[in-house]
Coordinates of C-alpha atoms in Angstrom, one line a residue:
M643 CA 18.3 154.9 99.0
V644 CA 18.2 152.0 96.6
E645 CA 15.4 153.7 94.5
K646 CA 17.3 156.9 94.2
K647 CA 20.4 155.0 93.0
N648 CA 18.4 153.1 90.3
K649 CA 16.9 156.3 89.1
A650 CA 20.4 157.9 88.8
N651 CA 21.6 154.9 86.8
K652 CA 18.6 155.1 84.4
K653 CA 19.3 158.8 83.8
G654 CA 23.0 158.1 83.0
W655 CA 22.1 155.5 80.4
K656 CA 19.7 157.9 78.7
I657 CA 22.4 160.5 78.4
A658 CA 24.9 158.0 77.0
L659 CA 22.4 156.9 74.4
I660 CA 21.7 160.5 73.4
I661 CA 25.4 161.2 72.9
L662 CA 25.9 158.0 70.9
A663 CA 23.0 158.9 68.6
I664 CA 24.5 162.4 68.0
V665 CA 27.9 160.8 67.1
L666 CA 26.2 158.5 64.6
V667 CA 24.3 161.3 63.0
L668 CA 27.5 163.4 62.6
A669 CA 29.4 160.4 61.1
V670 CA 26.7 159.7 58.5
T671 CA 26.5 163.4 57.6
A672 CA 30.3 163.6 57.1
A673 CA 30.2 160.5 54.9
L674 CA 27.4 161.9 52.8
I675 CA 29.3 165.2 52.4
F676 CA 32.5 163.4 51.4
A677 CA 30.6 161.3 48.9
F678 CA 28.9 164.3 47.4
T679 CA 32.1 166.3 47.3
R680 CA 34.0 163.4 45.6
K681 CA 31.1 163.0 43.0
K682 CA 31.2 166.7 42.4
E683 CA 35.0 166.6 41.9
Q684 CA 34.7 163.8 39.4
K685 CA 32.0 165.6 37.5
G686 CA 34.0 168.8 37.7
G687 CA 37.0 167.0 36.2
E688 CA 35.0 166.3 33.1
K689 CA 33.9 169.9 32.6
E690 CA 34.3 171.0 29.0
N691 CA 36.2 174.1 28.0
D692 CA 35.2 176.8 25.6
S693 CA 36.0 174.6 22.6
G694 CA 33.7 171.9 23.9
I695 CA 36.7 169.6 24.6
K696 CA 37.0 167.9 28.0
N697 CA 39.9 169.4 29.9
W698 CA 42.0 166.2 30.4
D699 CA 45.2 168.2 31.0
N700 CA 43.8 169.5 34.3
R701 CA 42.6 166.0 35.3
I702 CA 46.0 164.4 34.6
A703 CA 47.8 167.2 36.6
D704 CA 45.8 166.4 39.7
L705 CA 48.3 164.2 41.6
E706 CA 47.2 164.6 45.3
N707 CA 45.7 161.1 45.9
E708 CA 45.0 157.9 44.0
P709 CA 41.2 158.0 43.4
I710 CA 39.0 155.0 44.1
S711 CA 36.0 154.0 42.0
E712 CA 33.3 151.4 42.3
M713 CA 34.0 150.6 38.6
D714 CA 37.6 149.5 39.3
V715 CA 37.9 146.0 37.9
V716 CA 40.3 143.8 39.9
Y717 CA 42.2 141.2 38.0
K718 CA 41.9 137.7 39.3
D719 CA 45.4 136.2 38.9
S720 CA 45.4 132.4 38.4
K721 CA 49.2 132.1 38.7
K722 CA 50.8 130.9 41.8
T723 CA 52.5 133.7 43.7
S724 CA 55.3 131.3 44.6
D725 CA 56.2 131.0 41.0
K726 CA 57.9 134.2 39.9
P727 CA 59.6 133.5 36.5
Y728 CA 60.5 137.1 35.8
A729 CA 62.0 140.2 37.3
I730 CA 61.5 143.7 36.0
Q731 CA 64.0 146.6 35.7
V732 CA 62.9 150.1 34.9
N733 CA 65.5 152.7 33.7
K734 CA 64.0 156.1 34.3
S735 CA 66.8 157.9 32.4
Q736 CA 66.0 156.0 29.2
N737 CA 62.2 155.3 29.7
S738 CA 62.8 151.7 29.1
I739 CA 62.0 148.4 30.7
I740 CA 63.9 145.1 30.6
I741 CA 62.2 141.9 31.6
Y742 CA 64.7 139.3 32.9
K743 CA 63.9 135.6 33.3
K744 CA 65.6 133.0 35.5
D745 CA 68.8 131.3 34.3
Q746 CA 69.7 127.7 35.1
N747 CA 70.9 128.8 38.5
G748 CA 67.6 130.4 39.4
K749 CA 69.0 133.9 39.0
Y750 CA 67.3 136.7 37.0
T751 CA 70.2 137.3 34.5
T752 CA 68.7 136.5 31.1
P753 CA 67.3 139.5 29.2
Y754 CA 64.0 138.3 27.8
R755 CA 61.9 141.3 26.6
A756 CA 62.3 145.0 26.2
M757 CA 59.5 147.6 26.5
V758 CA 59.3 151.4 25.9
C759 CA 57.7 153.3 28.8
S760 CA 56.9 156.7 30.2
V761 CA 57.9 157.4 33.8
G762 CA 57.4 160.5 35.8
F763 CA 59.8 162.8 37.6
D764 CA 58.3 161.6 40.9
T765 CA 58.6 157.9 40.0
P766 CA 60.5 156.5 43.0
V767 CA 63.9 154.8 42.7
G768 CA 64.5 151.6 44.5
E769 CA 63.6 147.9 44.7
F770 CA 59.9 146.9 45.2
T771 CA 57.6 144.0 44.7
T772 CA 54.3 143.9 42.8
S773 CA 50.9 143.5 44.5
D774 CA 47.4 144.5 43.3
K775 CA 46.2 144.0 39.7
Y776 CA 43.4 145.6 37.9
E777 CA 41.8 145.1 34.4
W778 CA 40.5 148.7 34.8
K779 CA 41.7 151.3 37.3
I780 CA 41.0 154.9 37.8
V781 CA 44.3 156.7 38.4
N782 CA 45.6 160.1 39.3
G783 CA 43.9 162.8 37.3
N784 CA 40.6 160.8 37.4
V785 CA 41.6 159.1 34.1
W786 CA 41.4 155.4 33.5
A787 CA 44.1 152.8 32.8
Q788 CA 44.0 149.3 31.6
Y789 CA 45.9 146.3 32.8
A790 CA 47.3 147.9 36.0
T791 CA 49.8 146.3 38.3
R792 CA 50.8 148.0 41.6
V793 CA 54.5 148.5 42.2
V794 CA 54.5 150.5 45.4
G795 CA 52.0 153.0 47.0
N796 CA 50.1 154.7 44.1
V797 CA 52.8 153.8 41.5
L798 CA 51.5 151.3 39.0
F799 CA 52.4 149.8 35.7
H800 CA 49.5 150.6 33.4
S801 CA 48.4 151.4 29.9
M802 CA 48.3 154.9 28.4
P803 CA 45.4 156.9 29.8
Y804 CA 41.7 156.7 28.7
A805 CA 39.0 159.2 29.2
S806 CA 36.7 156.6 30.6
N807 CA 36.8 152.9 31.4
T808 CA 36.0 152.0 27.8
K809 CA 38.6 150.8 25.3
D810 CA 37.5 153.3 22.6
S811 CA 38.3 156.4 24.7
L812 CA 42.1 156.5 24.3
L813 CA 43.7 159.9 25.0
T814 CA 45.7 160.0 21.7
R815 CA 47.8 163.0 22.6
Y816 CA 49.4 161.2 25.6
Y817 CA 49.7 158.0 23.7
N818 CA 51.9 159.6 21.1
Q819 CA 54.3 160.8 23.9
L820 CA 55.1 157.3 24.9
G821 CA 58.8 157.1 25.5
S822 CA 59.2 160.5 27.2
T823 CA 59.0 161.5 30.8
L824 CA 55.4 162.7 31.3
S825 CA 53.5 160.6 33.8
A826 CA 52.6 161.7 37.4
S827 CA 54.5 158.9 39.0
C828 CA 53.1 155.7 37.4
I829 CA 54.9 153.8 34.7
R830 CA 52.9 154.0 31.5
I831 CA 53.3 151.4 28.8
S832 CA 51.3 150.2 25.8
A833 CA 48.2 148.1 26.4
R834 CA 50.0 145.0 25.0
D835 CA 53.0 145.3 27.4
A836 CA 50.7 146.2 30.4
E837 CA 48.6 143.1 29.8
W838 CA 51.7 141.0 29.5
I839 CA 53.0 142.2 32.9
M840 CA 49.6 141.8 34.5
K841 CA 49.2 138.2 33.3
N842 CA 52.8 136.9 33.5
C843 CA 54.2 138.6 36.6
P844 CA 52.4 137.4 39.7
A845 CA 52.2 139.4 43.0
G846 CA 55.6 139.6 44.6
T847 CA 57.5 140.0 41.4
R848 CA 60.7 142.0 41.9
V849 CA 60.8 145.5 40.4
Q850 CA 64.0 147.6 40.3
I851 CA 63.7 151.3 39.3
Y852 CA 66.9 153.1 38.7
E853 CA 68.6 155.9 36.6
S854 CA 71.4 155.1 34.1
E855 CA 72.7 156.3 30.8
S856 CA 74.6 153.0 30.2
E857 CA 73.6 150.8 27.2
E858 CA 71.0 148.2 28.1
P859 CA 71.3 144.5 27.1
L860 CA 68.2 144.9 24.8
A861 CA 67.4 147.9 22.6
R862 CA 64.4 149.9 23.5
P863 CA 61.6 149.2 21.0
K864 CA 60.2 152.0 18.9
A865 CA 56.8 153.4 20.2
M866 CA 54.0 153.3 17.7
T867 CA 52.4 156.7 16.7
V868 CA 48.6 156.6 16.3
P869 CA 46.5 159.0 14.2
E870 CA 44.8 161.9 16.0
D871 CA 41.4 160.4 15.5
A872 CA 42.4 157.0 16.9
V873 CA 40.2 155.8 19.9
W874 CA 41.8 152.4 20.5
D875 CA 45.3 151.4 21.5
P876 CA 46.5 149.5 18.4
T877 CA 48.5 147.2 20.7
D878 CA 45.5 146.1 22.8
P879 CA 45.2 142.3 22.5
D880 CA 41.5 142.5 23.0
P881 CA 39.8 140.5 20.1
A882 CA 37.4 143.4 19.6
N883 CA 40.3 145.8 18.7
P884 CA 39.5 147.0 15.2
Y885 CA 43.3 147.3 14.5
H886 CA 43.5 143.5 14.4
S887 CA 42.2 143.5 10.9
V888 CA 45.3 145.4 9.7
Q889 CA 47.9 143.0 8.3
L890 CA 51.6 143.8 7.9
A891 CA 53.1 143.1 4.5
F892 CA 56.4 143.9 2.7
E893 CA 56.2 145.7 -0.6
G894 CA 58.9 145.6 -3.3
V895 CA 60.4 142.3 -2.4
D896 CA 59.2 140.4 -5.5
G897 CA 61.5 139.8 -8.5
Q898 CA 65.2 138.9 -8.7
K899 CA 67.6 141.7 -7.9
M900 CA 70.9 141.9 -9.8
V901 CA 73.9 143.2 -7.9
E902 CA 77.4 143.7 -9.2
R903 CA 80.0 141.7 -7.4
G904 CA 81.9 143.5 -4.6
T905 CA 79.5 146.4 -4.4
Q906 CA 77.7 147.6 -1.2
I907 CA 74.1 146.4 -1.1
N908 CA 71.2 148.4 0.3
F909 CA 68.8 145.6 1.2
M910 CA 66.0 148.0 1.8
S911 CA 66.2 149.8 -1.5
G912 CA 62.8 149.8 -3.1
I913 CA 61.3 147.8 -0.2
T914 CA 58.8 149.3 2.3
I915 CA 57.0 148.0 5.4
K916 CA 54.5 149.9 7.6
D917 CA 53.2 149.1 11.0
T918 CA 49.6 148.7 12.2
C919 CA 49.1 152.5 12.1
G920 CA 50.8 153.1 8.8
N921 CA 54.2 154.3 10.2
D922 CA 57.4 153.4 8.4
L923 CA 58.9 150.3 10.0
S924 CA 62.0 149.9 7.8
S925 CA 64.4 150.6 10.5
E926 CA 63.1 147.7 12.6
V927 CA 63.5 145.1 9.9
T928 CA 65.8 142.1 10.6
L929 CA 67.7 140.4 7.7
A930 CA 68.9 136.9 7.5
T931 CA 71.1 135.7 4.6
N932 CA 74.4 133.9 3.7
L933 CA 75.0 136.3 0.8
D934 CA 78.7 136.8 -0.1
P935 CA 79.0 140.0 -2.1
F936 CA 82.3 138.8 -3.6
K937 CA 81.1 135.4 -4.8
L938 CA 78.9 134.9 -7.9
G939 CA 75.6 133.1 -7.2
T940 CA 72.0 133.5 -6.4
Y941 CA 71.1 134.1 -2.7
E942 CA 68.0 134.4 -0.6
V943 CA 67.5 137.2 1.8
K944 CA 64.8 136.8 4.5
Y945 CA 63.1 139.9 5.9
S946 CA 61.2 139.9 9.2
V947 CA 59.7 142.5 11.4
E948 CA 57.4 142.9 14.4
D949 CA 55.6 146.1 15.3
A950 CA 54.6 147.4 18.7
A951 CA 51.2 145.7 18.4
G952 CA 53.0 142.3 18.1
K953 CA 52.1 141.8 14.5
K954 CA 54.8 140.1 12.4
A955 CA 55.6 140.1 8.7
E956 CA 58.1 138.0 6.7
A957 CA 59.3 138.0 3.1
T958 CA 62.0 136.5 1.0
A959 CA 63.9 138.2 -1.8
S960 CA 66.3 136.7 -4.4
Y961 CA 69.6 138.4 -5.1
Q962 CA 71.9 137.4 -7.9
I963 CA 75.6 138.4 -7.6
V964 CA 77.1 139.1 -11.1
D965 CA 80.4 140.4 -12.5
T966 CA 80.1 142.4 -15.7
A967 CA 82.4 145.4 -14.8
P968 CA 86.0 145.3 -16.2
P969 CA 88.9 145.8 -13.8
Q970 CA 90.4 149.3 -13.5
F971 CA 94.0 150.6 -13.4
S972 CA 94.8 152.9 -10.5
G973 CA 98.0 155.0 -10.2
L974 CA 98.8 154.7 -14.0
K975 CA 100.2 158.0 -15.5
Q976 CA 99.4 158.9 -19.1
T977 CA 103.0 160.0 -19.6
M978 CA 106.0 158.5 -17.8
A979 CA 109.5 160.1 -18.0
F980 CA 112.6 158.1 -18.2
A981 CA 116.2 159.2 -18.0
S982 CA 117.4 156.6 -20.5
V983 CA 116.2 153.9 -22.9
A984 CA 117.4 151.2 -20.4
D985 CA 115.1 152.6 -17.7
V986 CA 111.9 151.7 -19.7
T987 CA 111.2 148.3 -18.1
Q988 CA 108.0 146.6 -16.9
E989 CA 109.1 146.9 -13.3
N990 CA 109.5 150.7 -13.6
I991 CA 106.3 151.1 -15.5
L992 CA 104.3 149.2 -12.9
K993 CA 105.7 151.1 -9.9
G994 CA 102.7 152.5 -7.9
V995 CA 100.2 150.9 -10.3
Y996 CA 97.6 148.4 -9.1
V997 CA 94.3 147.0 -10.3
I998 CA 90.9 147.2 -8.7
D999 CA 88.1 144.8 -9.7
N1000 CA 84.8 145.6 -8.0
N1001 CA 86.4 146.9 -4.8
E1002 CA 88.9 144.0 -4.8
I1003 CA 92.6 144.6 -5.4
L1004 CA 94.2 142.2 -8.0
N1005 CA 97.8 141.1 -8.1
N1006 CA 100.0 143.0 -10.5
S1007 CA 101.1 139.8 -12.0
R1008 CA 97.9 139.8 -14.0
I1009 CA 99.0 142.9 -15.9
A1010 CA 100.4 142.3 -19.4
V1011 CA 102.8 145.0 -20.6
V1012 CA 103.8 145.3 -24.2
I1013 CA 107.0 147.3 -24.7
P1014 CA 108.1 148.1 -28.3
A1015 CA 111.7 149.0 -29.3
I1016 CA 112.4 152.1 -27.2
V1017 CA 113.8 155.2 -28.9
E1018 CA 114.5 158.7 -27.7
G1019 CA 111.4 160.8 -27.5
D1020 CA 107.8 159.3 -27.2
N1021 CA 107.1 155.6 -27.0
M1022 CA 103.6 154.1 -26.8
I1023 CA 103.3 151.2 -24.3
T1024 CA 100.2 149.0 -24.0
L1025 CA 98.9 147.5 -20.7
S1026 CA 96.0 145.0 -20.3
V1027 CA 94.5 143.0 -17.4
T1028 CA 91.7 140.4 -17.3
D1029 CA 89.7 139.4 -14.2
D1030 CA 88.5 136.0 -13.2
Y1031 CA 85.2 136.6 -15.1
N1032 CA 86.8 137.4 -18.5
N1033 CA 86.4 141.1 -18.2
T1034 CA 89.4 142.9 -19.8
T1035 CA 90.7 146.5 -19.6
T1036 CA 93.4 147.9 -21.9
A1037 CA 95.3 151.1 -21.5
T1038 CA 98.2 152.9 -23.3
I1039 CA 100.8 155.2 -21.9
N1040 CA 103.6 157.4 -23.3
A1041 CA 107.1 156.5 -22.2
S1042 CA 109.1 159.7 -22.8
V1043 CA 112.9 159.4 -22.9
H1044 CA 115.5 162.1 -22.5
I1045 CA 113.4 165.0 -21.7
K1046 CA 115.6 167.8 -20.3
P1047 CA 114.9 168.2 -16.6
P1048 CA 114.1 171.6 -15.0
T1049 CA 117.0 173.9 -14.0
I1050 CA 117.2 175.4 -10.5
T1051 CA 119.3 178.6 -9.9
L1052 CA 120.0 180.8 -6.9
K1053 CA 118.4 184.3 -7.2
S1054 CA 120.6 187.2 -7.7
G1055 CA 122.2 188.6 -4.5
M1056 CA 121.7 185.4 -2.4
E1057 CA 124.7 185.2 0.0
S1058 CA 126.0 182.1 1.6
I1059 CA 126.6 183.9 4.9
I1060 CA 123.5 185.0 6.8
P1061 CA 122.9 187.2 9.8
L1062 CA 122.5 185.7 13.3
T1063 CA 118.9 186.8 13.3
Q1064 CA 117.9 185.0 10.1
K1065 CA 115.3 182.3 10.7
V1066 CA 115.8 179.4 8.3
D1067 CA 112.7 177.5 7.3
Q1068 CA 110.9 176.3 4.1
A1069 CA 109.7 179.7 3.2
Y1070 CA 113.2 181.3 3.5
A1071 CA 114.9 178.4 1.7
L1072 CA 112.4 178.5 -1.3
S1073 CA 112.7 182.3 -1.5
R1074 CA 116.4 181.9 -2.5
V1075 CA 115.8 180.0 -5.8
T1076 CA 113.9 179.9 -9.0
A1077 CA 113.3 177.0 -11.4
T1078 CA 112.8 177.1 -15.2
K1079 CA 111.9 174.5 -17.8
D1080 CA 113.1 175.2 -21.3
G1081 CA 113.7 178.8 -20.3
V1082 CA 110.2 179.2 -18.9
A1083 CA 109.7 179.9 -15.2
M1084 CA 108.0 177.0 -13.3
P1085 CA 105.3 177.5 -10.7
A1086 CA 106.6 177.7 -7.1
D1087 CA 104.6 174.7 -6.1
R1088 CA 106.8 172.5 -8.4
I1089 CA 109.8 173.2 -6.2
T1090 CA 110.5 171.3 -2.9
V1091 CA 113.4 171.6 -0.5
S1092 CA 114.9 169.5 2.3
I1093 CA 116.8 171.3 5.0
T1094 CA 119.6 169.7 7.0
P1095 CA 121.1 171.5 10.0
M1096 CA 124.9 171.7 10.1
A1097 CA 127.3 172.8 12.8
W1098 CA 126.9 176.6 12.1
G1099 CA 124.5 176.6 9.1
Y1100 CA 122.1 174.6 6.9
A1101 CA 122.4 172.4 3.8
F1102 CA 119.6 172.7 1.2
R1103 CA 118.6 170.2 -1.4
Y1104 CA 116.2 171.6 -3.9
T1105 CA 114.1 169.5 -6.3
A1106 CA 112.1 170.9 -9.2
T1107 CA 109.8 168.3 -10.9
D1108 CA 108.0 168.9 -14.2
E1109 CA 104.7 167.5 -15.3
N1110 CA 106.4 164.5 -16.8
G1111 CA 108.1 163.5 -13.6
Y1112 CA 111.6 164.8 -14.6
A1113 CA 113.4 166.4 -11.7
G1114 CA 116.2 168.9 -11.5
I1115 CA 118.3 169.1 -8.3
L1116 CA 120.4 171.8 -6.7
N1117 CA 122.4 171.6 -3.5
D1118 CA 123.2 174.7 -1.6
S1119 CA 124.2 175.8 1.9
V1120 CA 124.3 178.8 4.2
T1121 CA 126.3 179.6 7.4
Y1122 CA 125.8 182.2 10.0
V1123 CA 128.2 185.1 10.3
E1124 CA 131.3 184.5 12.4
Y1125 CA 133.4 187.0 14.4
T1126 CA 137.2 187.4 14.9
I1127 CA 139.2 189.6 17.2
D1128 CA 142.4 191.4 16.2
P1129 CA 144.2 192.2 19.4
P1130 CA 146.5 195.3 19.9
Q1131 CA 150.2 194.9 19.2
N1132 CA 152.9 196.0 21.6
L1133 CA 150.4 197.6 24.0
V1134 CA 151.7 199.6 27.0
V1135 CA 149.3 200.7 29.7
T1136 CA 149.6 202.7 32.9
D1137 CA 146.7 200.8 34.6
I1138 CA 146.4 197.1 34.0
N1139 CA 142.8 197.1 35.2
D1140 CA 141.6 199.9 32.9
K1141 CA 139.6 198.1 30.2
N1142 CA 139.6 201.1 27.9
Q1143 CA 143.4 201.0 27.8
L1144 CA 143.4 197.2 27.3
L1145 CA 141.0 197.6 24.3
K1146 CA 143.1 200.3 22.6
G1147 CA 143.9 199.1 19.1
A1148 CA 141.7 196.0 19.3
E1149 CA 139.2 195.2 16.5
L1150 CA 136.0 193.1 16.4
N1151 CA 135.2 192.1 12.8
N1152 CA 133.0 189.5 11.0
N1153 CA 133.2 187.6 7.8
M1154 CA 130.4 189.6 6.2
G1155 CA 132.7 192.7 6.1
G1156 CA 131.2 194.3 9.1
S1157 CA 132.6 195.2 12.6
L1158 CA 131.4 196.0 16.1
E1159 CA 132.6 198.4 18.7
P1160 CA 135.5 197.0 20.7
S1161 CA 133.6 197.7 23.9
A1162 CA 131.6 194.5 23.2
I1163 CA 134.8 192.5 23.9
E1164 CA 135.4 191.0 27.3
V1165 CA 139.0 190.9 28.7
K1166 CA 140.7 188.7 31.3
V1167 CA 144.2 189.6 32.7
K1168 CA 146.8 187.1 33.8
P1169 CA 150.2 188.2 35.3
L1170 CA 153.3 187.1 33.7
A1171 CA 156.9 187.9 34.8
G1172 CA 157.9 191.4 35.8
D1173 CA 155.8 194.1 34.2
Q1174 CA 154.3 191.7 31.5
Y1175 CA 150.7 190.6 31.5
Q1176 CA 148.7 188.2 29.3
V1177 CA 145.4 189.7 28.2
T1178 CA 142.7 187.4 26.8
Y1179 CA 140.1 189.0 24.6
S1180 CA 136.7 187.2 24.0
Y1181 CA 133.3 187.9 22.3
T1182 CA 130.4 185.4 22.5
Y1183 CA 127.5 185.5 20.0
V1184 CA 124.4 183.4 19.5
S1185 CA 122.5 182.0 16.5
P1186 CA 119.5 179.6 16.3
L1187 CA 122.0 176.7 16.2
G1188 CA 123.8 177.7 19.4
S1189 CA 126.6 180.0 20.4
K1190 CA 130.3 180.7 19.5
T1191 CA 133.1 182.6 21.1
A1192 CA 135.8 184.5 19.3
T1193 CA 139.1 184.8 21.3
A1194 CA 142.6 186.3 21.0
T1195 CA 145.5 187.0 23.3
A1196 CA 148.1 189.7 23.6
T1197 CA 151.0 190.5 25.9
V1198 CA 150.6 193.9 27.5
T1199 CA 153.3 195.9 29.3
L1200 CA 152.6 197.8 32.5
E1201 CA 154.5 201.1 32.5
G1202 CA 156.7 201.4 35.7
M1203 CA 157.5 198.6 38.2
L1204 CA 155.4 197.2 40.9
P1205 CA 156.6 197.7 44.5
T1206 CA 158.8 195.0 46.0
E1207 CA 156.4 194.5 48.9
T1208 CA 153.3 192.6 48.0
P1209 CA 150.3 194.8 48.8
K1210 CA 147.1 193.5 50.2
P1211 CA 145.0 192.2 47.3
T1212 CA 142.0 194.2 46.2
P1213 CA 139.3 192.5 44.1
T1214 CA 139.6 193.2 40.4
P1215 CA 136.5 194.2 38.4
F1216 CA 137.5 191.7 35.7
E1217 CA 137.3 188.0 36.1
S1218 CA 140.8 186.6 35.9
E1219 CA 142.3 183.1 35.9
E1220 CA 144.6 182.0 38.7
P1221 CA 148.1 183.2 37.7
E1222 CA 150.8 180.7 37.2
P1223 CA 153.9 181.0 39.4
S1224 CA 156.5 183.2 37.7
A1225 CA 159.9 181.8 36.8
T1226 CA 161.6 184.3 39.2
P1227 CA 159.4 185.1 42.2
P1228 CA 159.7 188.8 43.3
A1229 CA 162.0 189.5 46.2
S1230 CA 160.5 190.4 49.5
S1231 CA 161.9 192.2 52.4
K1232 CA 159.5 190.4 54.7
P1233 CA 160.0 186.7 54.3
S1234 CA 157.4 185.9 56.9
T1235 CA 154.7 187.3 54.6
S1236 CA 155.9 185.7 51.4
P1237 CA 153.6 182.9 50.0
K1238 CA 154.7 179.4 50.3
P1239 CA 156.6 178.0 47.3
D1240 CA 153.6 175.8 46.3
A1241 CA 150.9 178.4 46.9
P1242 CA 149.4 180.4 43.9
P1243 CA 150.5 184.0 43.6
T1244 CA 148.1 186.7 44.8
D1245 CA 145.7 188.6 42.5
V1246 CA 147.0 191.6 40.8
P1247 CA 145.8 194.8 42.5
T1248 CA 143.2 196.9 40.7
S1249 CA 145.0 200.2 41.7
T1250 CA 148.6 201.3 42.0
P1251 CA 149.8 202.5 45.5
S1252 CA 150.6 206.1 45.6
G1253 CA 154.2 207.1 44.8
Q1254 CA 154.6 204.3 42.2

């Protein structure tokens, strides 16, 4: 039994060893297949197109996974991870980076450095901390990047892409898109900025990525454009970078520049500066000077600039502020009109006149006015002014006395009474008049009018001014039409509620000589004593200034007598006022139905009972 058991155990071990061997063979085979496939993929990514140019677009579009290469060069950071002097903010909306350093309280509140970057639409938003660093790193798309610092996952700060892990294989097309959203998910920056982050921001440095259109505390630097045949990043601090031999220098700074006092100075006029790649850098120049454009003297202006490669240039120019321009009169008329000899005074001559000296206004007390003996007609007057730098200006004007002013007259047929529908505005007012000067019609634009509303019309004040400033004035006014009612005289009616009978003989007239049908008149009836009634006639009409009512009254006699018994009141079709108690109340055969002495009388019935 023991032998059989030992044999069974040996057989089980053999089977287990065989299975283990098979598993090992399968694992090795899978690893070889994966390695071969990866190598094939990498070689395939470098396949040339029909033009013989490597298809880098396809490589950069491959975003599935971060590739790994044996040629990745890890950066050995010598800085202590406990010392984190900086924090990094990335604004996806503006493709900009702001580096903050600690303030005296240990908070990252002090803006220190700005960078231009290119993010991707898939770049995550949030707060992260840096970790791995690489001097060279193969990245998504199987392209290479310098000075890479990991932010989170496969998102890194790194340089613009290279075709290989050599510094002279820069992909120029993508470099010149720096500042736009174009990466897979990494944050691309220039080699200079990428190296700075790698060397100055140890692992654990805080990174905040967000989206905002708000203005940042530091302006985003201008990205450098490289020529199409460039192979190096011009900002790479590597000593072997051939761009290091290029020096920045201002041109056109030499020689003293003369500037007229008070004029605007273009400090870049005639001055040029180009960056490492020959791009115009004028907009990035910083100026420093104490130059006062309103004070004579010689001043220094210091120019300084730094390009994206970190190269700097400085220069100093000399500016001399001079004053050689004479002052100028403003608001001075060649001919001034005066109504009398006594009006020709220095005060009147200088009204509205001032002096400008190199964009500076001088006090009128500087002006000297020479007035000769004034006579009717033309008089020549001399004015002169001298500035603080002995520059003098002289001018002469003609003071014209007793020139006949223009005449304003109403046009033929213009009435002072206007229809209710007439709109009164500037156009209507000016259409009513003409102006002449010495018998010659003046242009319409020489006439102005002011309109003042009155109770039932408007007052006009016209002014016509000639080329010498003389003015003719006309006052005029208009009123809207008004209506009056002529009531009938000694009117006798058979039905006090019949409006047509009450309007017989009534007239509705206006002060323009027109009339309206009497049917437009409203009537109100009020009982008097016996068979007498007071009838009030009214007509309301409206203009743009409001409304008016014409009224008149008449005593009307009702033919026949009313019954002695007070009938039940019936509503009248006309609105009537409460009748006043008559002097002699009518007798009643039924005292119990009579109104109380202090109660108002009943309304007059609208119809007469039969038999009356």
